[in-house]
Every structure is written in C-alpha cells, then in structure tokens.
Amino acid sequence: MRNRAEVPTEVFRKLPAEKRERIISTAVEEFAEHGFHQASINRLVKRLGIAKGSIFQYFTSKEGLFQAVFDHCVDQARKPLREIKHHPEGMGFFDKIRATLEAGIRFVRAHPQAYKLYLKMIFQENFPYREKLLSRLHLFSADYLEDLIRQGIEKGEIRKDINVPTAVFFLDALLDRFIQAYVVAFWDASSVIHQAKDEDLKKHIEEFVKLIRSGLEAKTNEHTC
Amino acid sequence: MRNRAEVPTEVFRKLPAEKRERIISTAVEEFAEHGFHQASINRLVKRLGIAKGSIFQYFTSKEGLFQAVFDHCVDQARKPLREIKHHPEGMGFFDKIRATLEAGIRFVRAHPQAYKLYLKMIFQENFPYREKLLSRLHLFSADYLEDLIRQGIEKGEIRKDINVPTAVFFLDALLDRFIQAYVVAFWDASSVIHQAKDEDLKKHIEEFVKLIRSGLEAKTNEHTC
DNA sequence: AAAGATAATGACCAGGTGGTCATCAATCTG
DNA sequence: CAGATTGATGACCACCTGGTCATTATCTTT
C-alpha cells in the first residue's frame, strides 16, 4: 500500500498508454499461466520484444511488476463488485443470488486471465501480497453474503432458525465453486457448467438456485396436509 | 503407470523400511510446502542429512521422486475411500452425507500433508501426473455421489424433479469445500470450521447437512395448511 | 545542427537448479 | 585375509533465474 505510487516507475507512467497496456496484460498472462515463482522475466521480455533492462526500469523488481499486475486486476474487478452490491432494492433474496452468479460469470468471461491469477494465488502460499488480496476479498464475499442473508431473514424469505455463519459459508462455497467450474474444467465433474453457452448456463443457474432455495430433500407436505 | 515398478529404484526398495519412510514422508512435506517446481532437492537432502547423489540412486529424477510421493499419498487415501463406499446399507441418504464429511475430516487430520499436496496440485497446471490424479478422483467423487443421489431418489428421500448432474456438482462443491475449510483457514470466512474441535465440528456438520437437506428458503407450509 | 537529457539495450553477474559420475567406504564372498 | 561388488558421497556441470549497468540510441531543447 505504502509507496504504491512508486511501484510502476515514472518511466513506465510516461510510456504511451498502448505500450503500457500491452506490457501489463502480457505480464498478467505470464503470472496467470505460471504463478509467481515460475513466471519468467526472460520469457516475458521475449514475448514483448523488449529488452530485459527495460522491465527493471519500469518496475523496481519482479515483485513490483507483480504488484502492478495485481492492482490492475483488482481495478478490473471493482466495477462488477460495486454493481452487484448496489442491486435494486426490490429484488428478492434468491434473485440477488442469481444476479450475483450472472455477474460473476460475466466477469470471468471478460477477464479470464485475472481470474486465473486469483486461482493461482489461492493455493500458492508463498505468493506475495496474498494476505492483502484475501483480506480484500473477504471484505467483499463474506460481508456481502451476510448482509444478504440477514436481509432475507428480516423479509421472511429465509428460515429464521438458520445459523448465519454456516449459511454464509454454504453460499460462499457454492457461488465460488460455480464460477470456478465455469473456468476450470475439472471442477465440473459432470461437465455441464464449464464454458457453457448462455442458454444452457441460464438453465443451470436456475437449477442451482433452486437447490440453494429448497435443498435436496423430498417434500413431505402431502402427508401433513 | 507403465514402468511404475521401476520408478523407485531397486536400490531404494532394498533400503530399511524406516529410512524409506523417512525419505518419502520428508519428500511429501517438501512438495506439499513448495509445490513441484519450487520444491528443492538440495533442501530435501539437507533436511534428510544424506547426499544428493543418493536421491538420484533411489529415484531416476525429480519427477520420479514425485511419482513415488504421489503414489504413497494415493495409497494412504485408498482405505478411507473404500470405507466410505461401503457404508452400511441401512443408512439414509443424509446420514451417508454426514458420514462422508466425517470420514473426510478424519483423513485430513491423519494425513494433512497429503491433502495439502492435493490442494497444491489442483491449481498448478504444470504439475506432472495432474491428469492421472484428477481422473482417479473423479472416479471417486462424481460416480460415488451420483450413485448416492440415484439411490436417494429411488428410496424417496430426494425430490424426483431434481437435475442429477447439477445435484452432483452441488454436493461435490459443498463436501470438498467443507474439508478445505478445515485445512485452509481463509476458505472459512467466518472461522468456524477451520481446525475446529470435535464437538463444534459435529454441530457444524449437523447445520451443514440441514442446509443441504432443506435449503435456505423459509417454509411456507403454515399458509397452505 | 549541436548539446544535453532521457530511455532502451543486452552482455554480464551471483546464486540456485536438476542431474552426473569418479571416488571412496562398506559389506559380502571365497 | 584378499578380492569383488554394491552403495554413499559431494565436487562438478550446463542451464536458468532475477537483477545490474556501461554503452548506445533516441528525443528535447536551445
């Protein structure tokens, strides 16, 4: 956070926007493909067709480059997050869940590399700025879902006897995993979500929300009525 | 698969069991901590107090060592998997889900390093034998869950109108993520599952299964009856 | 056009990697 | 005990890494 303005050097900031973008987006690809340590500056500069020394004139170090890449991705993610948070008040709880899923899919479609980078960071413990990323994301996902659930309870859409933290975890797991399955093939055991077309995706979102809403159990209402 | 008998050299197989185990389990730690590429043979042999040359007399290459490590972990995982698959016939669907969760927790408690290694492999695309691992796991999780769900439908425990692949995905996501949250702190936004004690864990498993069973929606039975 | 400032370059560096192999130590065999 | 066989060893190799910096090229200003 501190010195963030210094991380891409002044030299880099003076570069034509076009070149700046090309460098950042190529670097995103490199990190998303290989993780932090396996990512290679040599390979990057070869892909870019510039000299290695230039990279270190633009960014103080590999870590500095990564920080710039990371900040770039966070910026990309900001808009959709706000968009989701400010859903119209009239929407019901399960509509909001559906909208969240749709916005998530929209994001990973628009920025697949950024999302891949996020996935890489999750399980590669020695990534720099891991803590920073995770705290930022927690701020979003957990708090957002808890708000949603409490509102849903107040409005009578959700059972009152529910354990809120468990429900937060429940939803977080499902939403996150749904998005992951769209991007990473093998998370999707039954191969229905991964890279699905719009129509099929809508159906699966519908089915999915239905499960979140009512669970798996067969209704026994007939017996009681 | 081919040449699997050749992968740990005869020299290694002649070693006293004690030393063999120490080498494998230290290697598991190294790979679980650092992933494949970041794992260092130099560091490993230093930890073990043996010469680097020895490792290459025991295993043909770093990849060979990893294969041995991997096979070792799969062997560790086999017993609990079988145990789960052969649950007593009398058990209801949701009891089986509960038992699956409990068995999963028991496994990661007994072999945390093996599980960490699995997590590392998931998002590190250039890991060797990734396909092999994933196909093995799919065989378990998806097929097993599908069986369970179909049985549950036949017995009338699960709604008949359910979309089976979606339900498989739904369950797979939840079970997997529950186990992950026990091991990896930050998956557990609300910090209730991670490394929980037996009593608390039982409660959370109960709450969790309740959600899987009935979903989030408030029951509206009162109105209809 | 000349002078000065700024940016691009790639040979070079120290350090680490997986892997090799001649040498040495120990055990087994006759 | 002598000879042979096997296993342990670590100096060494080629290669790659992030990072440096003197040199060169380009642009700006006068």
Tab-separated table of N, CA and C in Angstrom, chain A residues 32-34 37-38 93-94 116 118-120 122-126 130 134 138 141-142 156-159 161-163 165-174 176-178 180-181 184 186-190 192-193 204 207-208 210-219 221 224-225, chain B residues 32-34 37-38 93-94 116 118-120 122-126 130 134 138 141-142 156-159 161-163 165-174 176-178 180-181 184 186-190 192-193 204 207-208 210-219 221 224-225:
chain	number	residue	atom	x	y	z
A	32	ALA	N	-0.485	-15.533	-14.675
A	32	ALA	CA	-1.661	-16.397	-14.583
A	32	ALA	C	-1.327	-17.807	-15.056
A	33	GLU	N	-0.420	-17.887	-16.020
A	33	GLU	CA	-0.078	-19.191	-16.563
A	33	GLU	C	0.883	-19.954	-15.661
A	34	HIS	N	1.845	-19.214	-15.069
A	34	HIS	CA	2.938	-19.903	-14.399
A	34	HIS	C	3.034	-19.659	-12.905
A	37	HIS	N	6.567	-17.607	-8.922
A	37	HIS	CA	7.981	-18.003	-9.000
A	37	HIS	C	8.332	-18.593	-10.358
A	38	GLN	N	7.400	-19.358	-10.932
A	38	GLN	CA	7.665	-19.971	-12.225
A	38	GLN	C	7.578	-18.970	-13.370
A	93	PHE	N	-34.282	-12.172	-2.320
A	93	PHE	CA	-33.001	-12.778	-1.973
A	93	PHE	C	-32.476	-13.706	-3.076
A	94	PHE	N	-33.322	-14.588	-3.541
A	94	PHE	CA	-32.837	-15.590	-4.491
A	94	PHE	C	-32.586	-14.994	-5.872
A	116	LYS	N	-7.848	-16.369	-13.431
A	116	LYS	CA	-6.879	-17.461	-13.318
A	116	LYS	C	-5.775	-17.099	-12.336
A	118	TYR	N	-6.072	-15.141	-9.821
A	118	TYR	CA	-6.661	-15.272	-8.490
A	118	TYR	C	-6.638	-16.727	-8.022
A	119	LEU	N	-7.004	-17.633	-8.901
A	119	LEU	CA	-6.991	-19.053	-8.530
A	119	LEU	C	-5.583	-19.518	-8.183
A	120	LYS	N	-4.631	-19.082	-8.976
A	120	LYS	CA	-3.243	-19.465	-8.710
A	120	LYS	C	-2.796	-18.989	-7.336
A	122	ILE	N	-4.450	-18.529	-4.729
A	122	ILE	CA	-5.115	-19.134	-3.585
A	122	ILE	C	-4.293	-20.248	-2.956
A	123	PHE	N	-3.739	-21.112	-3.792
A	123	PHE	CA	-3.087	-22.286	-3.234
A	123	PHE	C	-1.572	-22.228	-3.290
A	124	GLN	N	-1.042	-21.096	-3.759
A	124	GLN	CA	0.402	-20.969	-3.800
A	124	GLN	C	0.815	-20.089	-2.639
A	125	GLU	N	1.139	-20.718	-1.530
A	125	GLU	CA	1.243	-19.994	-0.271
A	125	GLU	C	2.297	-18.908	-0.266
A	126	ASN	N	3.336	-19.060	-1.044
A	126	ASN	CA	4.430	-18.112	-0.972
A	126	ASN	C	4.257	-16.936	-1.943
A	130	ARG	N	-0.435	-12.047	-0.666
A	130	ARG	CA	-1.542	-12.973	-0.525
A	130	ARG	C	-2.529	-12.448	0.522
A	134	LEU	N	-6.479	-11.520	0.072
A	134	LEU	CA	-7.513	-12.286	0.760
A	134	LEU	C	-8.361	-11.399	1.653
A	138	HIS	N	-12.325	-11.101	1.327
A	138	HIS	CA	-13.198	-11.419	2.457
A	138	HIS	C	-14.160	-10.279	2.713
A	141	SER	N	-16.871	-10.843	-0.109
A	141	SER	CA	-17.758	-12.011	-0.180
A	141	SER	C	-18.484	-12.286	1.130
A	142	ALA	N	-17.747	-12.363	2.237
A	142	ALA	CA	-18.394	-12.725	3.496
A	142	ALA	C	-19.375	-11.657	3.950
A	156	GLY	N	-38.401	-12.378	5.728
A	156	GLY	CA	-39.150	-13.628	5.813
A	156	GLY	C	-38.918	-14.565	4.637
A	157	GLU	N	-37.875	-14.272	3.845
A	157	GLU	CA	-37.600	-15.147	2.707
A	157	GLU	C	-36.774	-16.366	3.127
A	158	ILE	N	-36.036	-16.200	4.226
A	158	ILE	CA	-35.140	-17.259	4.691
A	158	ILE	C	-35.574	-17.719	6.082
A	159	ARG	N	-35.426	-19.015	6.305
A	159	ARG	CA	-35.777	-19.585	7.615
A	159	ARG	C	-35.078	-18.828	8.737
A	161	ASP	N	-34.505	-19.992	11.731
A	161	ASP	CA	-33.725	-20.883	12.616
A	161	ASP	C	-32.344	-21.197	12.049
A	162	ILE	N	-31.992	-20.481	10.977
A	162	ILE	CA	-30.729	-20.794	10.296
A	162	ILE	C	-29.525	-20.251	11.072
A	163	ASN	N	-28.416	-20.967	10.981
A	163	ASN	CA	-27.158	-20.481	11.562
A	163	ASN	C	-26.456	-19.604	10.521
A	165	PRO	N	-23.502	-17.845	10.171
A	165	PRO	CA	-22.154	-18.134	9.646
A	165	PRO	C	-22.112	-19.382	8.772
A	166	THR	N	-22.838	-20.411	9.169
A	166	THR	CA	-22.877	-21.620	8.347
A	166	THR	C	-23.488	-21.323	6.981
A	167	ALA	N	-24.530	-20.528	6.984
A	167	ALA	CA	-25.174	-20.178	5.718
A	167	ALA	C	-24.246	-19.356	4.835
A	168	VAL	N	-23.485	-18.450	5.461
A	168	VAL	CA	-22.508	-17.668	4.711
A	168	VAL	C	-21.509	-18.602	4.046
A	169	PHE	N	-21.004	-19.513	4.835
A	169	PHE	CA	-20.041	-20.480	4.294
A	169	PHE	C	-20.656	-21.290	3.156
A	170	PHE	N	-21.862	-21.745	3.392
A	170	PHE	CA	-22.625	-22.536	2.416
A	170	PHE	C	-22.731	-21.796	1.076
A	171	LEU	N	-23.154	-20.557	1.149
A	171	LEU	CA	-23.336	-19.770	-0.076
A	171	LEU	C	-21.998	-19.453	-0.737
A	172	ASP	N	-21.054	-19.059	0.083
A	172	ASP	CA	-19.731	-18.715	-0.446
A	172	ASP	C	-19.147	-19.886	-1.225
A	173	ALA	N	-19.231	-21.060	-0.633
A	173	ALA	CA	-18.708	-22.261	-1.280
A	173	ALA	C	-19.393	-22.480	-2.625
A	174	LEU	N	-20.714	-22.371	-2.645
A	174	LEU	CA	-21.457	-22.684	-3.864
A	174	LEU	C	-21.214	-21.662	-4.973
A	176	ASP	N	-18.705	-19.481	-5.294
A	176	ASP	CA	-17.311	-19.521	-5.729
A	176	ASP	C	-17.064	-20.718	-6.643
A	177	ARG	N	-17.573	-21.840	-6.224
A	177	ARG	CA	-17.311	-23.059	-6.968
A	177	ARG	C	-18.000	-23.067	-8.324
A	178	PHE	N	-19.154	-22.432	-8.373
A	178	PHE	CA	-19.861	-22.347	-9.654
A	178	PHE	C	-19.014	-21.575	-10.664
A	180	GLN	N	-15.793	-21.082	-10.518
A	180	GLN	CA	-14.587	-21.868	-10.806
A	180	GLN	C	-14.863	-22.933	-11.841
A	181	ALA	N	-16.030	-23.574	-11.711
A	181	ALA	CA	-16.363	-24.656	-12.639
A	181	ALA	C	-16.513	-24.127	-14.063
A	184	VAL	N	-12.452	-23.575	-14.774
A	184	VAL	CA	-11.597	-24.747	-14.651
A	184	VAL	C	-12.417	-26.002	-14.916
A	186	PHE	N	-12.073	-29.255	-14.676
A	186	PHE	CA	-12.212	-30.462	-13.882
A	186	PHE	C	-12.950	-30.244	-12.563
A	187	TRP	N	-13.179	-29.009	-12.187
A	187	TRP	CA	-14.045	-28.780	-11.023
A	187	TRP	C	-15.463	-29.218	-11.341
A	188	ASP	N	-15.741	-29.246	-12.621
A	188	ASP	CA	-17.088	-29.519	-13.082
A	188	ASP	C	-17.191	-30.986	-13.434
A	189	ALA	N	-17.421	-31.783	-12.398
A	189	ALA	CA	-17.398	-33.233	-12.551
A	189	ALA	C	-18.301	-33.688	-13.694
A	190	SER	N	-19.456	-33.103	-13.811
A	190	SER	CA	-20.435	-33.593	-14.777
A	190	SER	C	-20.363	-32.833	-16.094
A	192	VAL	N	-21.117	-29.844	-17.181
A	192	VAL	CA	-22.270	-29.134	-17.687
A	192	VAL	C	-22.093	-27.624	-17.611
A	193	ILE	N	-21.250	-27.187	-16.693
A	193	ILE	CA	-21.114	-25.747	-16.483
A	193	ILE	C	-19.953	-25.166	-17.264
A	204	HIS	N	-28.763	-23.865	-15.918
A	204	HIS	CA	-28.031	-24.425	-14.784
A	204	HIS	C	-28.051	-23.491	-13.584
A	207	GLU	N	-31.415	-24.101	-11.992
A	207	GLU	CA	-31.411	-25.348	-11.216
A	207	GLU	C	-30.633	-25.177	-9.911
A	208	PHE	N	-29.524	-24.499	-10.059
A	208	PHE	CA	-28.613	-24.304	-8.929
A	208	PHE	C	-29.285	-23.485	-7.828
A	210	LYS	N	-32.373	-23.177	-7.388
A	210	LYS	CA	-33.467	-23.986	-6.834
A	210	LYS	C	-32.942	-24.871	-5.700
A	211	LEU	N	-31.754	-25.443	-5.918
A	211	LEU	CA	-31.164	-26.298	-4.880
A	211	LEU	C	-30.816	-25.481	-3.643
A	212	ILE	N	-30.268	-24.296	-3.861
A	212	ILE	CA	-29.927	-23.439	-2.732
A	212	ILE	C	-31.192	-23.076	-1.967
A	213	ARG	N	-32.261	-22.899	-2.710
A	213	ARG	CA	-33.517	-22.490	-2.109
A	213	ARG	C	-34.154	-23.617	-1.290
A	214	SER	N	-34.237	-24.780	-1.900
A	214	SER	CA	-35.057	-25.834	-1.281
A	214	SER	C	-34.289	-27.075	-0.848
A	215	GLY	N	-33.019	-27.146	-1.153
A	215	GLY	CA	-32.271	-28.329	-0.755
A	215	GLY	C	-32.631	-29.552	-1.568
A	216	LEU	N	-32.181	-30.699	-1.077
A	216	LEU	CA	-32.346	-31.934	-1.840
A	216	LEU	C	-33.559	-32.750	-1.410
A	217	GLU	N	-33.967	-32.557	-0.203
A	217	GLU	CA	-34.948	-33.469	0.386
A	217	GLU	C	-36.301	-33.421	-0.319
A	218	ALA	N	-36.891	-34.590	-0.406
A	218	ALA	CA	-38.231	-34.678	-0.964
A	218	ALA	C	-39.217	-33.998	-0.017
A	219	LYS	N	-40.123	-33.242	-0.587
A	219	LYS	CA	-41.133	-32.567	0.228
A	219	LYS	C	-42.103	-33.597	0.782
A	221	ASN	N	-44.863	-32.598	2.375
A	221	ASN	CA	-46.061	-31.810	2.665
A	221	ASN	C	-47.337	-32.627	2.491
A	224	THR	N	-48.652	-34.151	5.519
A	224	THR	CA	-49.120	-33.319	6.620
A	224	THR	C	-50.403	-32.575	6.270
A	225	CYS	N	-50.701	-32.457	4.996
A	225	CYS	CA	-51.875	-31.679	4.631
A	225	CYS	C	-53.078	-32.555	4.352
B	32	ALA	N	4.515	-30.682	-0.568
B	32	ALA	CA	3.276	-30.076	-0.071
B	32	ALA	C	3.506	-28.612	0.271
B	33	GLU	N	4.715	-28.309	0.742
B	33	GLU	CA	5.004	-26.939	1.156
B	33	GLU	C	5.294	-26.041	-0.040
B	34	HIS	N	6.009	-26.580	-1.025
B	34	HIS	CA	6.530	-25.710	-2.077
B	34	HIS	C	5.990	-26.001	-3.469
B	37	HIS	N	7.669	-27.420	-8.720
B	37	HIS	CA	8.855	-26.746	-9.254
B	37	HIS	C	9.661	-26.049	-8.156
B	38	GLN	N	8.955	-25.457	-7.204
B	38	GLN	CA	9.655	-24.749	-6.136
B	38	GLN	C	10.292	-25.701	-5.129
B	93	PHE	N	-29.855	-41.379	3.108
B	93	PHE	CA	-29.011	-40.547	2.266
B	93	PHE	C	-28.252	-39.484	3.059
B	94	PHE	N	-28.965	-38.769	3.889
B	94	PHE	CA	-28.318	-37.646	4.572
B	94	PHE	C	-27.366	-38.118	5.677
B	116	LYS	N	-2.652	-31.374	1.630
B	116	LYS	CA	-2.069	-30.115	1.164
B	116	LYS	C	-1.464	-30.286	-0.230
B	118	TYR	N	-2.453	-32.354	-2.476
B	118	TYR	CA	-3.584	-32.399	-3.402
B	118	TYR	C	-4.058	-30.992	-3.748
B	119	LEU	N	-4.167	-30.153	-2.741
B	119	LEU	CA	-4.598	-28.773	-2.991
B	119	LEU	C	-3.614	-28.044	-3.904
B	120	LYS	N	-2.335	-28.250	-3.655
B	120	LYS	CA	-1.306	-27.606	-4.480
B	120	LYS	C	-1.428	-28.047	-5.933
B	122	ILE	N	-3.948	-28.923	-7.579
B	122	ILE	CA	-5.158	-28.518	-8.280
B	122	ILE	C	-4.943	-27.300	-9.158
B	123	PHE	N	-4.244	-26.306	-8.623
B	123	PHE	CA	-4.150	-25.054	-9.369
B	123	PHE	C	-2.794	-24.817	-9.995
B	124	GLN	N	-1.901	-25.798	-9.880
B	124	GLN	CA	-0.604	-25.639	-10.518
B	124	GLN	C	-0.598	-26.463	-11.791
B	125	GLU	N	-0.907	-25.812	-12.893
B	125	GLU	CA	-1.233	-26.558	-14.095
B	125	GLU	C	-0.103	-27.427	-14.605
B	126	ASN	N	1.122	-27.017	-14.371
B	126	ASN	CA	2.236	-27.747	-14.947
B	126	ASN	C	2.748	-28.876	-14.043
B	130	ARG	N	-0.974	-34.655	-13.304
B	130	ARG	CA	-2.188	-33.980	-12.898
B	130	ARG	C	-3.407	-34.731	-13.434
B	134	LEU	N	-6.466	-36.440	-11.326
B	134	LEU	CA	-7.827	-35.935	-11.448
B	134	LEU	C	-8.791	-37.011	-11.908
B	138	HIS	N	-12.054	-38.117	-9.878
B	138	HIS	CA	-13.376	-38.050	-10.488
B	138	HIS	C	-14.099	-39.373	-10.350
B	141	SER	N	-15.323	-39.228	-6.603
B	141	SER	CA	-16.311	-38.277	-6.109
B	141	SER	C	-17.588	-38.219	-6.937
B	142	ALA	N	-17.434	-38.042	-8.248
B	142	ALA	CA	-18.635	-37.878	-9.067
B	142	ALA	C	-19.479	-39.148	-9.091
B	156	GLY	N	-37.042	-42.386	-2.265
B	156	GLY	CA	-37.985	-41.314	-1.958
B	156	GLY	C	-37.458	-40.306	-0.959
B	157	GLU	N	-36.143	-40.332	-0.713
B	157	GLU	CA	-35.574	-39.364	0.220
B	157	GLU	C	-35.291	-38.028	-0.459
B	158	ILE	N	-35.081	-38.083	-1.782
B	158	ILE	CA	-34.723	-36.895	-2.544
B	158	ILE	C	-35.808	-36.601	-3.580
B	159	ARG	N	-36.042	-35.327	-3.792
B	159	ARG	CA	-37.037	-34.896	-4.772
B	159	ARG	C	-36.779	-35.545	-6.134
B	161	ASP	N	-37.833	-34.427	-9.001
B	161	ASP	CA	-37.712	-33.455	-10.093
B	161	ASP	C	-36.324	-32.843	-10.176
B	162	ILE	N	-35.391	-33.412	-9.399
B	162	ILE	CA	-34.065	-32.814	-9.333
B	162	ILE	C	-33.249	-33.126	-10.583
B	163	ASN	N	-32.363	-32.206	-10.955
B	163	ASN	CA	-31.424	-32.452	-12.048
B	163	ASN	C	-30.170	-33.109	-11.468
B	165	PRO	N	-27.075	-34.222	-12.536
B	165	PRO	CA	-25.734	-33.635	-12.660
B	165	PRO	C	-25.561	-32.370	-11.831
B	166	THR	N	-26.572	-31.532	-11.817
B	166	THR	CA	-26.485	-30.324	-11.004
B	166	THR	C	-26.351	-30.677	-9.520
B	167	ALA	N	-27.115	-31.668	-9.102
B	167	ALA	CA	-27.051	-32.083	-7.698
B	167	ALA	C	-25.680	-32.660	-7.360
B	168	VAL	N	-25.108	-33.411	-8.311
B	168	VAL	CA	-23.759	-33.945	-8.102
B	168	VAL	C	-22.782	-32.803	-7.901
B	169	PHE	N	-22.878	-31.833	-8.779
B	169	PHE	CA	-21.994	-30.675	-8.678
B	169	PHE	C	-22.196	-29.949	-7.359
B	170	PHE	N	-23.437	-29.759	-7.006
B	170	PHE	CA	-23.830	-29.096	-5.756
B	170	PHE	C	-23.183	-29.788	-4.550
B	171	LEU	N	-23.346	-31.090	-4.473
B	171	LEU	CA	-22.802	-31.838	-3.340
B	171	LEU	C	-21.285	-31.845	-3.348
B	172	ASP	N	-20.725	-32.083	-4.522
B	172	ASP	CA	-19.267	-32.129	-4.648
B	172	ASP	C	-18.653	-30.819	-4.156
B	173	ALA	N	-19.232	-29.714	-4.595
B	173	ALA	CA	-18.737	-28.405	-4.181
B	173	ALA	C	-18.783	-28.276	-2.670
B	174	LEU	N	-19.890	-28.640	-2.073
B	174	LEU	CA	-20.073	-28.431	-0.638
B	174	LEU	C	-19.165	-29.324	0.198
B	176	ASP	N	-16.381	-30.939	-0.713
B	176	ASP	CA	-14.977	-30.589	-0.940
B	176	ASP	C	-14.608	-29.315	-0.183
B	177	ARG	N	-15.450	-28.334	-0.283
B	177	ARG	CA	-15.149	-27.049	0.333
B	177	ARG	C	-15.167	-27.137	1.850
B	178	PHE	N	-16.008	-27.987	2.382
B	178	PHE	CA	-16.050	-28.155	3.837
B	178	PHE	C	-14.709	-28.690	4.333
B	180	GLN	N	-11.856	-28.518	2.762
B	180	GLN	CA	-10.844	-27.484	2.521
B	180	GLN	C	-10.847	-26.444	3.631
B	181	ALA	N	-12.038	-26.072	4.059
B	181	ALA	CA	-12.141	-25.045	5.096
B	181	ALA	C	-11.538	-25.534	6.407
B	184	VAL	N	-7.571	-25.214	5.237
B	184	VAL	CA	-7.101	-23.900	4.810
B	184	VAL	C	-7.953	-22.825	5.473
B	186	PHE	N	-8.422	-19.570	5.274
B	186	PHE	CA	-9.135	-18.457	4.685
B	186	PHE	C	-10.329	-18.865	3.832
B	187	TRP	N	-10.460	-20.132	3.525
B	187	TRP	CA	-11.679	-20.563	2.866
B	187	TRP	C	-12.857	-20.397	3.803
B	188	ASP	N	-12.545	-20.396	5.080
B	188	ASP	CA	-13.559	-20.393	6.116
B	188	ASP	C	-13.766	-18.957	6.571
B	189	ALA	N	-14.581	-18.222	5.801
B	189	ALA	CA	-14.743	-16.788	6.033
B	189	ALA	C	-15.101	-16.487	7.479
B	190	SER	N	-15.967	-17.295	8.039
B	190	SER	CA	-16.479	-16.986	9.376
B	190	SER	C	-15.676	-17.687	10.474
B	192	VAL	N	-15.316	-20.726	11.556
B	192	VAL	CA	-15.969	-21.643	12.480
B	192	VAL	C	-15.557	-23.085	12.242
B	193	ILE	N	-15.130	-23.378	11.030
B	193	ILE	CA	-14.822	-24.769	10.702
B	193	ILE	C	-13.339	-25.069	10.855
B	204	HIS	N	-21.388	-28.177	13.430
B	204	HIS	CA	-21.357	-27.545	12.117
B	204	HIS	C	-21.721	-28.526	11.017
B	207	GLU	N	-25.493	-28.666	11.096
B	207	GLU	CA	-26.079	-27.479	10.462
B	207	GLU	C	-25.938	-27.553	8.947
B	208	PHE	N	-24.768	-27.988	8.546
B	208	PHE	CA	-24.431	-28.038	7.129
B	208	PHE	C	-25.341	-29.026	6.399
B	210	LYS	N	-28.171	-29.990	7.356
B	210	LYS	CA	-29.530	-29.442	7.384
B	210	LYS	C	-29.755	-28.524	6.178
B	211	LEU	N	-28.743	-27.709	5.875
B	211	LEU	CA	-28.848	-26.810	4.720
B	211	LEU	C	-28.936	-27.593	3.416
B	212	ILE	N	-28.110	-28.622	3.301
B	212	ILE	CA	-28.140	-29.455	2.101
B	212	ILE	C	-29.513	-30.097	1.960
B	213	ARG	N	-30.087	-30.454	3.089
B	213	ARG	CA	-31.365	-31.145	3.078
B	213	ARG	C	-32.516	-30.211	2.684
B	214	SER	N	-32.537	-29.056	3.323
B	214	SER	CA	-33.740	-28.217	3.178
B	214	SER	C	-33.521	-26.870	2.514
B	215	GLY	N	-32.289	-26.512	2.231
B	215	GLY	CA	-32.052	-25.227	1.593
B	215	GLY	C	-32.257	-24.060	2.542
B	216	LEU	N	-32.304	-22.885	1.956
B	216	LEU	CA	-32.356	-21.667	2.767
B	216	LEU	C	-33.782	-21.133	2.943
B	217	GLU	N	-34.641	-21.453	2.018
B	217	GLU	CA	-35.938	-20.789	1.966
B	217	GLU	C	-36.798	-21.075	3.191
B	218	ALA	N	-37.527	-20.051	3.602
B	218	ALA	CA	-38.470	-20.204	4.702
B	218	ALA	C	-39.610	-21.106	4.254
B	219	LYS	N	-39.982	-22.006	5.131
B	219	LYS	CA	-41.107	-22.896	4.820
B	219	LYS	C	-42.395	-22.084	4.820
B	221	ASN	N	-45.355	-23.664	4.642
B	221	ASN	CA	-46.371	-24.681	4.903
B	221	ASN	C	-47.552	-24.112	5.677
B	224	THR	N	-50.345	-22.907	3.635
B	224	THR	CA	-51.073	-23.858	2.800
B	224	THR	C	-51.910	-24.818	3.623
B	225	CYS	N	-51.565	-24.970	4.886
B	225	CYS	CA	-52.281	-25.951	5.693
B	225	CYS	C	-53.365	-25.292	6.530
